[in-house]
CSV table of C-alpha atoms in Angstrom, one decimal:
chain,number,residue,atom,x,y,z
A,1,MET,CA,41.1,228.0,63.3
A,2,PRO,CA,39.8,231.1,61.5
A,3,ASN,CA,40.0,229.6,58.0
A,4,ARG,CA,37.9,226.6,58.8
A,5,SER,CA,34.3,226.6,57.8
A,6,ARG,CA,31.9,226.3,60.8
A,7,CYS,CA,28.2,226.0,61.4
A,8,THR,CA,26.9,229.5,60.8
A,9,TRP,CA,25.1,229.7,64.2
A,10,CYS,CA,28.3,230.0,66.1
A,11,GLY,CA,29.5,233.3,64.6
A,12,THR,CA,33.0,234.5,65.4
A,13,ASP,CA,33.0,235.1,69.2
A,14,PRO,CA,35.9,233.0,70.7
A,15,LEU,CA,33.8,231.6,73.5
A,16,TYR,CA,31.1,230.5,71.0
A,17,CYS,CA,33.7,229.1,68.5
A,18,ALA,CA,35.4,227.1,71.3
A,19,TYR,CA,32.1,225.6,72.4
A,20,HIS,CA,31.3,224.7,68.8
A,21,ASP,CA,34.7,223.3,68.0
A,22,GLU,CA,35.3,221.3,71.2
A,23,GLU,CA,31.9,220.3,72.7
A,24,TRP,CA,28.8,220.7,70.6
A,25,GLY,CA,27.9,217.4,69.0
A,26,VAL,CA,30.6,215.3,70.7
A,27,PRO,CA,29.0,212.1,72.2
A,28,LEU,CA,28.8,212.7,76.0
A,29,HIS,CA,28.4,210.0,78.6
A,30,ASP,CA,29.4,211.8,81.8
A,31,GLU,CA,26.5,212.0,84.3
A,32,ARG,CA,27.3,215.4,85.7
A,33,ALA,CA,27.9,216.9,82.3
A,34,LEU,CA,24.6,215.4,80.9
A,35,PHE,CA,22.8,217.0,83.9
A,36,GLU,CA,24.5,220.3,83.3
A,37,PHE,CA,23.4,220.4,79.7
A,38,LEU,CA,19.9,219.5,80.6
A,39,ILE,CA,19.7,222.4,83.1
A,40,LEU,CA,21.5,224.9,80.8
A,41,GLU,CA,19.2,224.0,77.8
A,42,GLY,CA,16.2,224.5,80.0
A,43,ALA,CA,17.6,227.8,81.3
A,44,GLN,CA,17.9,228.9,77.7
A,45,ALA,CA,14.2,228.8,77.1
A,46,GLY,CA,13.2,232.2,75.7
A,47,LEU,CA,16.9,233.4,75.6
A,48,SER,CA,19.9,232.8,73.3
A,49,TRP,CA,22.3,230.0,73.9
A,50,PHE,CA,25.1,232.6,73.9
A,51,THR,CA,23.5,234.3,76.9
A,52,ILE,CA,23.6,231.0,78.8
A,53,LEU,CA,27.1,230.1,77.6
A,54,LYS,CA,28.4,233.4,79.0
A,55,LYS,CA,26.8,232.5,82.3
A,56,ARG,CA,27.9,228.9,82.4
A,57,GLU,CA,30.7,229.4,85.0
A,58,GLY,CA,28.1,231.3,87.1
A,59,TYR,CA,25.8,228.3,86.9
A,60,ARG,CA,28.6,225.9,87.9
A,61,ARG,CA,29.5,228.1,90.9
A,62,ALA,CA,25.9,228.7,91.9
A,63,PHE,CA,24.7,225.1,91.5
A,64,ASP,CA,27.6,223.3,93.2
A,65,ASN,CA,29.2,222.3,89.8
A,66,PHE,CA,25.9,220.5,89.0
A,67,ASP,CA,26.3,218.0,91.8
A,68,VAL,CA,22.9,216.3,91.6
A,69,GLU,CA,22.9,215.0,95.2
A,70,ARG,CA,23.6,218.4,96.6
A,71,ILE,CA,21.1,220.2,94.4
A,72,ALA,CA,18.4,217.7,95.3
A,73,ARG,CA,18.7,218.8,98.9
A,74,TYR,CA,18.2,222.5,98.1
A,75,GLY,CA,15.4,224.3,99.9
A,76,GLU,CA,13.9,227.7,100.1
A,77,VAL,CA,17.1,229.3,101.5
A,78,ASP,CA,18.9,228.1,98.4
A,79,VAL,CA,16.2,229.3,96.0
A,80,ALA,CA,16.4,232.8,97.7
A,81,ARG,CA,20.2,232.7,97.3
A,82,LEU,CA,20.0,231.8,93.7
A,83,MET,CA,17.3,234.4,93.0
A,84,ALA,CA,19.9,237.0,94.1
A,85,ASP,CA,22.7,235.6,92.0
A,86,ALA,CA,23.5,237.8,89.0
A,87,GLY,CA,25.7,235.1,87.6
A,88,ILE,CA,22.7,233.0,86.5
A,89,VAL,CA,19.3,233.7,84.9
A,90,ARG,CA,17.2,234.7,87.9
A,91,ASN,CA,13.9,233.1,87.0
A,92,ARG,CA,12.2,231.3,89.9
A,93,LEU,CA,10.6,228.6,87.7
A,94,LYS,CA,13.9,227.7,86.1
A,95,ILE,CA,15.7,227.7,89.4
A,96,GLU,CA,13.1,225.5,91.0
A,97,SER,CA,13.1,223.2,88.0
A,98,THR,CA,16.8,222.6,88.5
A,99,ILE,CA,16.0,221.3,92.0
A,100,THR,CA,13.1,219.2,90.7
A,101,ASN,CA,15.2,217.8,87.9
A,102,ALA,CA,18.0,216.8,90.3
A,103,ARG,CA,15.4,214.9,92.4
A,104,ALA,CA,14.0,213.3,89.2
A,105,THR,CA,17.5,212.3,88.2
A,106,LEU,CA,18.1,210.6,91.5
A,107,ALA,CA,14.8,208.7,91.1
A,108,LEU,CA,15.9,207.7,87.6
A,109,ARG,CA,19.2,206.4,89.0
A,110,GLU,CA,17.3,204.4,91.7
A,111,SER,CA,15.1,202.8,89.0
A,112,GLY,CA,18.2,201.1,87.5
A,113,GLY,CA,20.1,203.7,85.5
A,114,GLY,CA,21.2,207.2,85.1
A,115,LEU,CA,21.0,210.0,82.5
A,116,ASP,CA,23.7,208.3,80.4
A,117,ALA,CA,21.8,205.0,80.0
A,118,TYR,CA,18.5,206.8,79.8
A,119,PHE,CA,19.3,209.2,77.0
A,120,TRP,CA,21.5,206.9,74.9
A,121,ASN,CA,19.0,204.1,75.0
A,122,PHE,CA,16.8,206.2,72.8
A,123,VAL,CA,19.4,206.0,70.0
A,124,ASP,CA,20.7,202.4,70.8
A,125,GLY,CA,23.9,203.9,72.1
A,126,ARG,CA,25.0,205.3,68.7
A,127,PRO,CA,24.7,208.9,67.6
A,128,LEU,CA,22.4,209.7,64.7
A,129,SER,CA,24.2,211.5,61.9
A,130,ASN,CA,22.5,214.0,59.7
A,131,ALA,CA,23.8,215.6,56.5
A,132,TRP,CA,22.3,219.1,56.5
A,133,LYS,CA,23.6,221.5,53.8
A,134,ASN,CA,22.6,224.6,55.7
A,135,ILE,CA,21.3,225.7,59.1
A,136,GLY,CA,17.8,226.3,57.7
A,137,GLN,CA,17.4,222.5,57.3
A,138,VAL,CA,18.2,221.7,60.9
A,139,PRO,CA,14.9,220.9,62.8
A,140,ALA,CA,14.1,222.5,66.2
A,141,SER,CA,12.5,219.2,67.3
A,142,THR,CA,11.9,215.7,65.9
A,143,PRO,CA,9.5,212.8,66.7
A,144,LEU,CA,12.3,211.3,68.8
A,145,SER,CA,12.7,214.5,70.9
A,146,ASP,CA,8.9,214.6,71.2
A,147,ALA,CA,9.0,211.1,72.7
A,148,ILE,CA,11.9,211.8,75.0
A,149,SER,CA,10.2,215.0,76.2
A,150,LYS,CA,7.0,213.2,76.9
A,151,ASP,CA,8.8,210.5,78.9
A,152,LEU,CA,10.9,213.0,80.9
A,153,LYS,CA,7.7,214.9,81.8
A,154,LYS,CA,6.1,211.6,83.0
A,155,ARG,CA,9.1,211.1,85.2
A,156,GLY,CA,8.7,214.5,86.8
A,157,PHE,CA,11.3,216.6,84.9
A,158,LYS,CA,10.5,220.3,84.2
A,159,PHE,CA,11.6,222.6,81.3
A,160,VAL,CA,12.1,219.6,79.0
A,161,GLY,CA,9.9,220.5,76.0
A,162,SER,CA,10.7,218.9,72.7
A,163,THR,CA,12.8,221.8,71.5
A,164,ILE,CA,14.9,221.8,74.7
A,165,VAL,CA,15.3,218.1,74.5
A,166,TYR,CA,16.4,218.3,70.8
A,167,ALA,CA,19.0,221.0,71.7
A,168,HIS,CA,20.2,218.7,74.5
A,169,MET,CA,20.5,215.8,72.0
A,170,GLN,CA,22.6,218.1,69.7
A,171,ALA,CA,24.8,219.4,72.4
A,172,THR,CA,25.6,216.0,73.9
A,173,GLY,CA,26.2,214.3,70.5
A,174,MET,CA,23.2,212.0,70.4
A,175,VAL,CA,22.7,213.6,67.0
A,176,ASN,CA,25.4,215.1,64.7
A,177,ASP,CA,23.8,218.3,63.4
A,178,HIS,CA,26.9,220.0,62.2
A,179,THR,CA,26.3,221.1,58.6
A,180,VAL,CA,28.2,219.2,56.0
A,181,ASP,CA,30.3,222.2,55.1
A,182,CYS,CA,31.5,222.5,58.8
A,183,PHE,CA,34.9,221.0,59.5
A,184,ARG,CA,33.4,219.4,62.7
A,185,HIS,CA,30.8,217.3,60.8
A,186,ARG,CA,33.3,214.8,59.6
A,187,GLU,CA,35.4,214.9,62.8
A,188,VAL,CA,32.4,214.2,65.0
A,189,ALA,CA,31.1,211.5,62.7
A,190,GLY,CA,34.5,209.8,62.5
A,191,ALA,CA,34.9,209.9,66.3
A,192,ALA,CA,31.4,208.3,66.7
A,193,GLN,CA,32.3,205.5,64.2
A,194,ARG,CA,35.5,204.6,66.1
A,195,LYS,CA,33.7,204.0,69.3
């Protein structure tokens, strides 16, 4: 779709355009996929999203396709294996936070819900829709992402600062931050209205 106007952040790389056109901002309710985005957004800290997107398949392979139960059982042998895996960002704190976050996710499930119920409860189950004219207007965090970040940290999650949480909200469609000139803004808003 080369003649369609897109959010300027996605550039022209086919991988980035496919992510923008097919995933970013679409309301997501799949537990595994929500966990995947939480981990990938945390892995992005200090890096570009495109760097993480190019390593996404490496992450899926290395982390058992983001199977929370399996990751929660990882130990030092797994950390060592992951530290040697060039298919992911080899940062010990980020790797260990994935294991910690898997365990925190299981605890969240045991307390009567999962990631889907947890995240979507903050927006009453309906995506927030913004109408930004340009990328410069899009915030890096909001009072809502501040509140979610604080709560996640209380629950033992790591690498869940407000900026990471807001990126997660954008990626998983809790908020529609496609700019109004982007062809996906109307499509994503329309899909949310039909639900």
